[in-house]
PDB file of C-alpha atoms in Angstrom:
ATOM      1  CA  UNK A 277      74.765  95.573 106.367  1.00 77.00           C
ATOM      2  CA  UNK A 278      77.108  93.432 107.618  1.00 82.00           C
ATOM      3  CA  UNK A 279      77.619  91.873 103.656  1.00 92.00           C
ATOM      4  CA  UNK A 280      79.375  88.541 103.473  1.00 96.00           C
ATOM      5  CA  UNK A 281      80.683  87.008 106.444  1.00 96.00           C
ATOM      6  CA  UNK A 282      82.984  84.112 107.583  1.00 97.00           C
ATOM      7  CA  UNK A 283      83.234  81.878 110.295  1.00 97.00           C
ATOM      8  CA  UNK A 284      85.311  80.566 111.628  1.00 96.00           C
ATOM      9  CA  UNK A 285      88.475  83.043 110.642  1.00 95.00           C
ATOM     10  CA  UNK A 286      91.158  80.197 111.696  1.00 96.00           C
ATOM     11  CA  UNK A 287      90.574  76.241 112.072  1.00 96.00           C
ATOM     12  CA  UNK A 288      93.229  73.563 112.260  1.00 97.00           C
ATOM     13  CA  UNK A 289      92.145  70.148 111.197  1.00 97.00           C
ATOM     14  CA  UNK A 290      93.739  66.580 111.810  1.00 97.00           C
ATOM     15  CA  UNK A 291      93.348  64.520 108.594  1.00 97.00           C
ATOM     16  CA  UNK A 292      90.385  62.208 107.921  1.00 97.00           C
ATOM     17  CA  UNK A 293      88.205  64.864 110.080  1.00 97.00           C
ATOM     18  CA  UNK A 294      85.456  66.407 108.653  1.00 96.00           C
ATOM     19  CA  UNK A 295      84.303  69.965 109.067  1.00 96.00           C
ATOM     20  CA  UNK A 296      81.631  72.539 107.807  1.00 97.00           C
ATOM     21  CA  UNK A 297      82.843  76.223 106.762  1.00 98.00           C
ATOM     22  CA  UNK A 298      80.000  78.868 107.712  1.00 98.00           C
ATOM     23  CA  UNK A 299      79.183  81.651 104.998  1.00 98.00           C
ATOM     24  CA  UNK A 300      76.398  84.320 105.082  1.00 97.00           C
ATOM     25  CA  UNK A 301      75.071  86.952 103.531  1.00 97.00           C
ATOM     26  CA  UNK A 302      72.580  90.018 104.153  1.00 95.00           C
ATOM     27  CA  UNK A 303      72.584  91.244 100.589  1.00 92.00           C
ATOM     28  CA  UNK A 304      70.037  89.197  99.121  1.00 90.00           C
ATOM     29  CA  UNK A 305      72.525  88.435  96.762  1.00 91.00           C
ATOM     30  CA  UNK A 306      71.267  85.610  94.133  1.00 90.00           C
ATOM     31  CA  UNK A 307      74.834  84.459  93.204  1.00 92.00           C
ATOM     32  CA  UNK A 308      77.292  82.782  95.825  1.00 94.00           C
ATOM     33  CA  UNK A 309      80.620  80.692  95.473  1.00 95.00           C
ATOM     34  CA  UNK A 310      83.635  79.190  97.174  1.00 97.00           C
ATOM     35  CA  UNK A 311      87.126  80.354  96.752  1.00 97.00           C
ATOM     36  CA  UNK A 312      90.311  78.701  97.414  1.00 97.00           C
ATOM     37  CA  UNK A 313      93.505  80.734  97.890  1.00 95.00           C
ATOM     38  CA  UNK A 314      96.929  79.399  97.271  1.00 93.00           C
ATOM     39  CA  UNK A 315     100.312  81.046  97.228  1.00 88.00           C
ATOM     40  CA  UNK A 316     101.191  81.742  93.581  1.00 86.00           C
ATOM     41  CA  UNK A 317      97.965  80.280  91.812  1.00 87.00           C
ATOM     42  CA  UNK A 318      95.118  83.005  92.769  1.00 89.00           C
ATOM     43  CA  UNK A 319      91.592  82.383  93.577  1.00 93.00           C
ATOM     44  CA  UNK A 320      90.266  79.036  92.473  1.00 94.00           C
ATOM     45  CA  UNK A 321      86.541  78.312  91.871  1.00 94.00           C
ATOM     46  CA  UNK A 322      85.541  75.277  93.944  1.00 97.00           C
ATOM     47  CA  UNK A 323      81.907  75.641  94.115  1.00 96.00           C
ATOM     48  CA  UNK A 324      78.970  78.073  93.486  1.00 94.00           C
ATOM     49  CA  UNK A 325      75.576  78.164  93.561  1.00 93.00           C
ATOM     50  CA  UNK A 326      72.939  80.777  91.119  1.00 89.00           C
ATOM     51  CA  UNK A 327      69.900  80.363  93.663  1.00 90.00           C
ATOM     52  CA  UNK A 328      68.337  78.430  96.637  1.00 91.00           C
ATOM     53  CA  UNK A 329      68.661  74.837  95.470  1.00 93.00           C
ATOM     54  CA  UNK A 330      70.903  74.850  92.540  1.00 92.00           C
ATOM     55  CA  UNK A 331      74.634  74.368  93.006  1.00 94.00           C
ATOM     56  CA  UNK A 332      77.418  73.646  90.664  1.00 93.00           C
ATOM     57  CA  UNK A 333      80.845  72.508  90.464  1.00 94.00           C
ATOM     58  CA  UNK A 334      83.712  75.004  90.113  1.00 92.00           C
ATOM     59  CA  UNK A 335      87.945  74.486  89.005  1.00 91.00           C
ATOM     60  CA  UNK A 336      88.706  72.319  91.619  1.00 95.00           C
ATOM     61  CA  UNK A 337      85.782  70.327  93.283  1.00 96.00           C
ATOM     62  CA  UNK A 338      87.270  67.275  94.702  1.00 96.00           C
ATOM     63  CA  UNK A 339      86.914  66.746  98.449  1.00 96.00           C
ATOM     64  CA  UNK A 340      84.673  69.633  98.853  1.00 97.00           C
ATOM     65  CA  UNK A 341      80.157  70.134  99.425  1.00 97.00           C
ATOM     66  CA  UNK A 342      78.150  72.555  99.542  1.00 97.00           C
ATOM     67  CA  UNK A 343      73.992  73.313  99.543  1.00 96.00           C
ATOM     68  CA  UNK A 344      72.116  76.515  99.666  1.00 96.00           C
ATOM     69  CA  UNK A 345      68.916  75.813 101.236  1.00 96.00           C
ATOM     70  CA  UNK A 346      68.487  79.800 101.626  1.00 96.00           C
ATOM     71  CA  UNK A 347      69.289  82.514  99.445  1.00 94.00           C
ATOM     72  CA  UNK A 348      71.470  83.959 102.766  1.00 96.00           C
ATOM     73  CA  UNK A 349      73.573  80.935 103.670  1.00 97.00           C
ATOM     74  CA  UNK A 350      76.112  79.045 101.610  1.00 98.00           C
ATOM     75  CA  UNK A 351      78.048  76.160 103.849  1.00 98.00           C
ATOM     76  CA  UNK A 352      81.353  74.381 102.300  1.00 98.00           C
ATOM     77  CA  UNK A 353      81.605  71.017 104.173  1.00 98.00           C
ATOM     78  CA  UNK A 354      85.012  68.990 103.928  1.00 96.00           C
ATOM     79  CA  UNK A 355      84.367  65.431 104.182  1.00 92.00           C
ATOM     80  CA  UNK A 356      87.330  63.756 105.214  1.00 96.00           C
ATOM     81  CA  UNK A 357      90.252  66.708 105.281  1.00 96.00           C
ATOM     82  CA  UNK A 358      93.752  66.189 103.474  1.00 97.00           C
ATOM     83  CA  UNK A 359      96.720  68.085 103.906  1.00 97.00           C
ATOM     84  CA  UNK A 360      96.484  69.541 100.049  1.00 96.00           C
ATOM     85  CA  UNK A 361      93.392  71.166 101.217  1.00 97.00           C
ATOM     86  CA  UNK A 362      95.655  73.430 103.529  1.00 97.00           C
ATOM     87  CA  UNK A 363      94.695  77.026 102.164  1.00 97.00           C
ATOM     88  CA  UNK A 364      92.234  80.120 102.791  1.00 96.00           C
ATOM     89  CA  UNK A 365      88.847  79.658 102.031  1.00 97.00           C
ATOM     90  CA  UNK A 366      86.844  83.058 100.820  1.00 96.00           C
ATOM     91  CA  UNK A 367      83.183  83.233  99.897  1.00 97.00           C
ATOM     92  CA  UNK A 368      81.727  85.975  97.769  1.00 95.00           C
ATOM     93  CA  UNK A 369      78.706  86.773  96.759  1.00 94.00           C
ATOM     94  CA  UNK A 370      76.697  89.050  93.694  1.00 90.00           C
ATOM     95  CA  UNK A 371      73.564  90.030  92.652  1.00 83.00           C
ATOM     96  CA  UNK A 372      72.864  87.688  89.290  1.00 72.00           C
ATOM     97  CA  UNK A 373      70.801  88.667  85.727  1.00 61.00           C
ATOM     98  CA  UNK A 374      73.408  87.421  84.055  1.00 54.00           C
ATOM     99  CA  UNK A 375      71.875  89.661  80.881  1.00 55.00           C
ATOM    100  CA  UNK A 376      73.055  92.647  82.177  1.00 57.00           C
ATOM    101  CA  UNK A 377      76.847  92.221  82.561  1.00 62.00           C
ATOM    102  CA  UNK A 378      79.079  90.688  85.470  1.00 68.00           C
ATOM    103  CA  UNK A 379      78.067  91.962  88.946  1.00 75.00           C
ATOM    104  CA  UNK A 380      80.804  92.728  91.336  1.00 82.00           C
ATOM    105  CA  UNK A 381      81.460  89.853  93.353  1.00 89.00           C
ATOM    106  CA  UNK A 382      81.825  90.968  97.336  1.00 92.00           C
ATOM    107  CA  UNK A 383      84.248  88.599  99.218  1.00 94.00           C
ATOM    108  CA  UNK A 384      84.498  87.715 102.808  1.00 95.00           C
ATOM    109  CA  UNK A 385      87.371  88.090 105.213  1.00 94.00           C
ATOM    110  CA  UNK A 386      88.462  84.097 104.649  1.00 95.00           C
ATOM    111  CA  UNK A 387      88.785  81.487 106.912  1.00 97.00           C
ATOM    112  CA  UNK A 388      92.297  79.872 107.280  1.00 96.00           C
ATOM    113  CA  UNK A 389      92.676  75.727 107.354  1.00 97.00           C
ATOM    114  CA  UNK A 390      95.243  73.837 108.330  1.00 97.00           C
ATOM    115  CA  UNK A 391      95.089  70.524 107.893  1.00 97.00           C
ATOM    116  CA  UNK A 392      98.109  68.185 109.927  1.00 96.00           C
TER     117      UNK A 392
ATOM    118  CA  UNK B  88      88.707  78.794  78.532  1.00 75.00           C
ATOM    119  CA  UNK B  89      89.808  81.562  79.049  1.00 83.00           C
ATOM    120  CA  UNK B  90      92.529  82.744  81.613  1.00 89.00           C
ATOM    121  CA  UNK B  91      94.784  85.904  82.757  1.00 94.00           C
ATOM    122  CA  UNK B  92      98.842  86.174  83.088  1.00 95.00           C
ATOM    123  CA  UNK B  93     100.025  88.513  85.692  1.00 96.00           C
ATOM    124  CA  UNK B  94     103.790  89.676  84.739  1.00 94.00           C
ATOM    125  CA  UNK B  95     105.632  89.684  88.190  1.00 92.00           C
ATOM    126  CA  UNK B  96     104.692  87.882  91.167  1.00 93.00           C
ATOM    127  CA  UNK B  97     106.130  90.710  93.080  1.00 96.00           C
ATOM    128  CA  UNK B  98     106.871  94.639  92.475  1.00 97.00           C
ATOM    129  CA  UNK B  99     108.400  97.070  94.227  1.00 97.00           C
ATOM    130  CA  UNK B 100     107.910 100.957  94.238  1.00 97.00           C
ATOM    131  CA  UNK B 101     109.319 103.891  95.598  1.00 97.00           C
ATOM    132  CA  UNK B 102     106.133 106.234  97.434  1.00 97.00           C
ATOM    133  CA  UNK B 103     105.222 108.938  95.220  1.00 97.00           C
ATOM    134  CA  UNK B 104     106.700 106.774  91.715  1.00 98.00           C
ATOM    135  CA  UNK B 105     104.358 105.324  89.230  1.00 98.00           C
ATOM    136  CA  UNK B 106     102.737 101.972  89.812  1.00 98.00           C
ATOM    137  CA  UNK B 107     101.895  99.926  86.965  1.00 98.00           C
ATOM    138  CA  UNK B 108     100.919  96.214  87.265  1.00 98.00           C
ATOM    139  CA  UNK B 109     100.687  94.294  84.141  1.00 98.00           C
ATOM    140  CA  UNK B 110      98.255  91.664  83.232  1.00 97.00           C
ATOM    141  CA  UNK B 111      97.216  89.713  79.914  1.00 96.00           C
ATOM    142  CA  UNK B 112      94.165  87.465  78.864  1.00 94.00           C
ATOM    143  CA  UNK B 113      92.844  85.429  76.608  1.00 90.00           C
ATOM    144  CA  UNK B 114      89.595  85.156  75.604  1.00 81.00           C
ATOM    145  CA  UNK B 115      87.813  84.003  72.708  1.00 73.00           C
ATOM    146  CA  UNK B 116      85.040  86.826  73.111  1.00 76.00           C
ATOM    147  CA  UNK B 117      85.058  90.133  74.159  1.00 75.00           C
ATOM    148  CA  UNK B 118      85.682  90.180  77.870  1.00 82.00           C
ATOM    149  CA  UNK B 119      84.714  91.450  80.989  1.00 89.00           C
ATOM    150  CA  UNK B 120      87.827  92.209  83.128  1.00 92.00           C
ATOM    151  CA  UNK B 121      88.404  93.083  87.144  1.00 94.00           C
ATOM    152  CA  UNK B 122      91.115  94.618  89.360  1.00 97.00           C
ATOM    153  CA  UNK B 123      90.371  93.396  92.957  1.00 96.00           C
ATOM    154  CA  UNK B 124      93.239  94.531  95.596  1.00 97.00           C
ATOM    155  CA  UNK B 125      93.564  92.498  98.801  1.00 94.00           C
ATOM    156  CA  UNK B 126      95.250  93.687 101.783  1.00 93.00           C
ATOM    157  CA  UNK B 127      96.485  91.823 104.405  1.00 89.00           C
ATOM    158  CA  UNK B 128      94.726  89.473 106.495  1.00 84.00           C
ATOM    159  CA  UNK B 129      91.372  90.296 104.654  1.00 88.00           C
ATOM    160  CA  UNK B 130      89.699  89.342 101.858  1.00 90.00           C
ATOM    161  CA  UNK B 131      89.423  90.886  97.878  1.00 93.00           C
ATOM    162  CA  UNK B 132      87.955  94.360  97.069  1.00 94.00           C
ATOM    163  CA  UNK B 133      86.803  95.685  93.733  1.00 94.00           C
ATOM    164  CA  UNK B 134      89.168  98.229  92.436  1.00 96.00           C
ATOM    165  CA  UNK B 135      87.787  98.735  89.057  1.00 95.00           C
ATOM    166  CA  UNK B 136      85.787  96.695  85.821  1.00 92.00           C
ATOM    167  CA  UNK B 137      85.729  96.869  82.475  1.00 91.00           C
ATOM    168  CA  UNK B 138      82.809  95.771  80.761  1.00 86.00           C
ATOM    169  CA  UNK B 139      81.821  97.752  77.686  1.00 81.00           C
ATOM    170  CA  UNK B 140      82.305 101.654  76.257  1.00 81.00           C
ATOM    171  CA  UNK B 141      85.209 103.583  77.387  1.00 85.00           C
ATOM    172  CA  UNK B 142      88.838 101.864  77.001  1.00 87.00           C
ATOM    173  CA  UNK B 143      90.130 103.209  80.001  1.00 94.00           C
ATOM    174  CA  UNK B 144      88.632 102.789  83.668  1.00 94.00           C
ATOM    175  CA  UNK B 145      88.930 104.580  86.780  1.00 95.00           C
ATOM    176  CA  UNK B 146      88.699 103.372  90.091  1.00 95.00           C
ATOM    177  CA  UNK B 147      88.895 103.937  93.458  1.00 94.00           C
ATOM    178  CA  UNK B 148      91.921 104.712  95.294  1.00 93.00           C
ATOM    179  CA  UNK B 149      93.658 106.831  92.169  1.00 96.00           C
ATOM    180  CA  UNK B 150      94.303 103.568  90.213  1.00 97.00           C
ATOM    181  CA  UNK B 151      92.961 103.133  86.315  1.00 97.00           C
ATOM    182  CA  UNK B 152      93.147 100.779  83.670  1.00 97.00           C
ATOM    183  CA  UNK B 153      92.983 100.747  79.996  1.00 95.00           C
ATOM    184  CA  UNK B 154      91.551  97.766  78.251  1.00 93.00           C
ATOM    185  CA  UNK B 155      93.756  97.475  74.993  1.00 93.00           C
ATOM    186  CA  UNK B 156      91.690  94.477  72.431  1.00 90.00           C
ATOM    187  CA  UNK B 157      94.893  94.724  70.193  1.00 90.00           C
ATOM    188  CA  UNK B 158      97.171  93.441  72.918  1.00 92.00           C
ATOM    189  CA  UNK B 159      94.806  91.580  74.964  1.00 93.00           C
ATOM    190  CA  UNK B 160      96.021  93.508  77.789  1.00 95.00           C
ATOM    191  CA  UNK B 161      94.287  95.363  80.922  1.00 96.00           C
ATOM    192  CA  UNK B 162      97.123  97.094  82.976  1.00 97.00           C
ATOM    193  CA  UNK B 163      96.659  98.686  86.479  1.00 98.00           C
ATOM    194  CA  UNK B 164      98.347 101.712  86.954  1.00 98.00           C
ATOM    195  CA  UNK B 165      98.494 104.791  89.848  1.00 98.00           C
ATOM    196  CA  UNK B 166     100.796 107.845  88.851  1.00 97.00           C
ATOM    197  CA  UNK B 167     101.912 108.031  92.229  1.00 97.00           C
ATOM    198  CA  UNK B 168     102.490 105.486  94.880  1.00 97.00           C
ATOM    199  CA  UNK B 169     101.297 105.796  98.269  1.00 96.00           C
ATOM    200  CA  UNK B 170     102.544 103.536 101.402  1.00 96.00           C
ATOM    201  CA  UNK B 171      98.582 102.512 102.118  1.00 96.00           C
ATOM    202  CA  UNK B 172      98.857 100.941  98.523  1.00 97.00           C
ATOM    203  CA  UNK B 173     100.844  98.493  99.338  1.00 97.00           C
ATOM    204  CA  UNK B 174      98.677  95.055  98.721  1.00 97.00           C
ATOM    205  CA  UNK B 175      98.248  91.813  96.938  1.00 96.00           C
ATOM    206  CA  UNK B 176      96.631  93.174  93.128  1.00 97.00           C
ATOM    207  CA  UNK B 177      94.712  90.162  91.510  1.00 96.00           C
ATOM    208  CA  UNK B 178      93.595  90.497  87.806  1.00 96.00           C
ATOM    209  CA  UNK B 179      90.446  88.339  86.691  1.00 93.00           C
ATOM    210  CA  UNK B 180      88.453  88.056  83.673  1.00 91.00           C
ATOM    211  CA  UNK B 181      84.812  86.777  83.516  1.00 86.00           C
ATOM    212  CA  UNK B 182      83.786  83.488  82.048  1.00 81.00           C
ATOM    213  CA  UNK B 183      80.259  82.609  81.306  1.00 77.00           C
ATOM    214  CA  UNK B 184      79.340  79.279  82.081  1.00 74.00           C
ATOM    215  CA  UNK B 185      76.491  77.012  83.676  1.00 69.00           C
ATOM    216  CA  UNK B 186      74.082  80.297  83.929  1.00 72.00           C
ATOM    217  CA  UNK B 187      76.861  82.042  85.955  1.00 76.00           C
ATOM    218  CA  UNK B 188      79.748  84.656  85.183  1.00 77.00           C
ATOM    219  CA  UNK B 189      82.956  82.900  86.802  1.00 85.00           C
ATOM    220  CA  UNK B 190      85.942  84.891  87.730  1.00 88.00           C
ATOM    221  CA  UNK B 191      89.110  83.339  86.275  1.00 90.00           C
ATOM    222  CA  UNK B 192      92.085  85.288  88.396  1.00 93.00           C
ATOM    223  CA  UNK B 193      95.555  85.737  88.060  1.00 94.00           C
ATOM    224  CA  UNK B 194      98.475  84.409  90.335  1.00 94.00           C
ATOM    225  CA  UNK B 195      97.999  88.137  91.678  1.00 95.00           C
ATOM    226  CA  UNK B 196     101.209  90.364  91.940  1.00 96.00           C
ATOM    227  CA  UNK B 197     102.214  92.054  95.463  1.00 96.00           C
ATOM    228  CA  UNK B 198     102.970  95.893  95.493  1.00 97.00           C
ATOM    229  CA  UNK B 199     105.371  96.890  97.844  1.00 97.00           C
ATOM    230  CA  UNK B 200     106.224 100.528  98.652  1.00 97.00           C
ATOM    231  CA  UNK B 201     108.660 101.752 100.512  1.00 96.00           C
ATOM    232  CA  UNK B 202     109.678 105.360 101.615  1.00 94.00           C
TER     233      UNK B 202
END
């Protein structure tokens, strides 16, 4: 298994563009979600999605889109990129029956965006 | 909601001395609480959970933590440091919410370990 993966690992973006962050799994995992990493503040929740088709809003939404058309694939599209969005991006993924307790989430290796 | 307090953004250890990286919650029902460990350039790796039963969890890599309710705390600790731990530690706890089990992390705290 190749588990969650990333691409691309580094992008830099001028602002106004727009861009789409690649995330896949080969888990079957039900449960995936977007991460943003910032120095000093942790991992914040930006979006996540329980299932092909449903998708929620995480901590800090604003600027940011996703879909999950398969249960594999989970894309983070930035519409029009700002400077404050400047961070590294990590997807994770989990098996889901909520019921029985918190599954361990399995993160990517991040992608790092710079945004001039 | 809920959230977690990492004491110290940044420790430092001599190898072979006891690690112990502190972290607090809150939580207005029992919780389910994570170590993940990152190391550099990649992304986060489970370390150790609690979730129910046994205060005090082992992991991989020598570390452990003990859940204490009384002091809402869940501290990582290693009795003896070794130069391959040295890493970014993040604590999170688990929030339920919109059919999913969020992770709520901590500012993290990086270990460093020197000879």
């Amino acid at each position: 298994n190749a588990g969650v993966t990333q691409t691309p690992k580094f992008q830099v973006l001028k602002t106004g563009q727009s861009m789409t962050l690649q995330c896949a799994q080969d888990m079957n995992h039900e449960y995936m979600s977007w991460y943003r990493q910032d120095p000093g503040m942790g991992l914040r929740l930006i979006h996540y999605s329980v299932g092909a088709g449903i998708t929620d809003q995480g901590e800090v939404p604003n600027g940011y889109n996703v879909s999950r058309s398969t249960t594999e694939d989970f894309p983070l599209r930035l519409l029009s990129a700002a400077p404050s969005q400047t961070s590294v991006y990590f997807c994770a993924s989990s098996y889901g029956r909520v019921g029985r307790g918190p599954y361990e989430q399995y993160f990517g290796p991040g992608t790092r965006l710079t945004v001039t | 909601a809920q959230s977690v307090t990492q004491l110290g953004s940044h420790v430092s250890v001599s190898e072979g001395a006891l690690v112990l990286l502190r972290c607090n919650y809150s939580s207005s029902v029992p919780p389910y609480l994570f170590w993940y460990v990152q190391y550099p350039n990649q992304g986060l790796q489970l370390l150790l959970k609690y979730t129910t039963g046994a205060t005090l969890v082992k992991g991989i890599n020598g570390f452990e933590a003990e859940f204490k309710k009384s002091e809402t705390s869940f501290h990582l600790t290693k009795p003896s440091a070794h130069m391959s731990d040295a890493a970014e530690y993040f604590c999170a706890v688990s929030e339920f919410s919109g059919g999913y089990n969020k992770l709520i992390f901590g500012a993290g705290t990086r270990l460093a370990v020197h000879p």
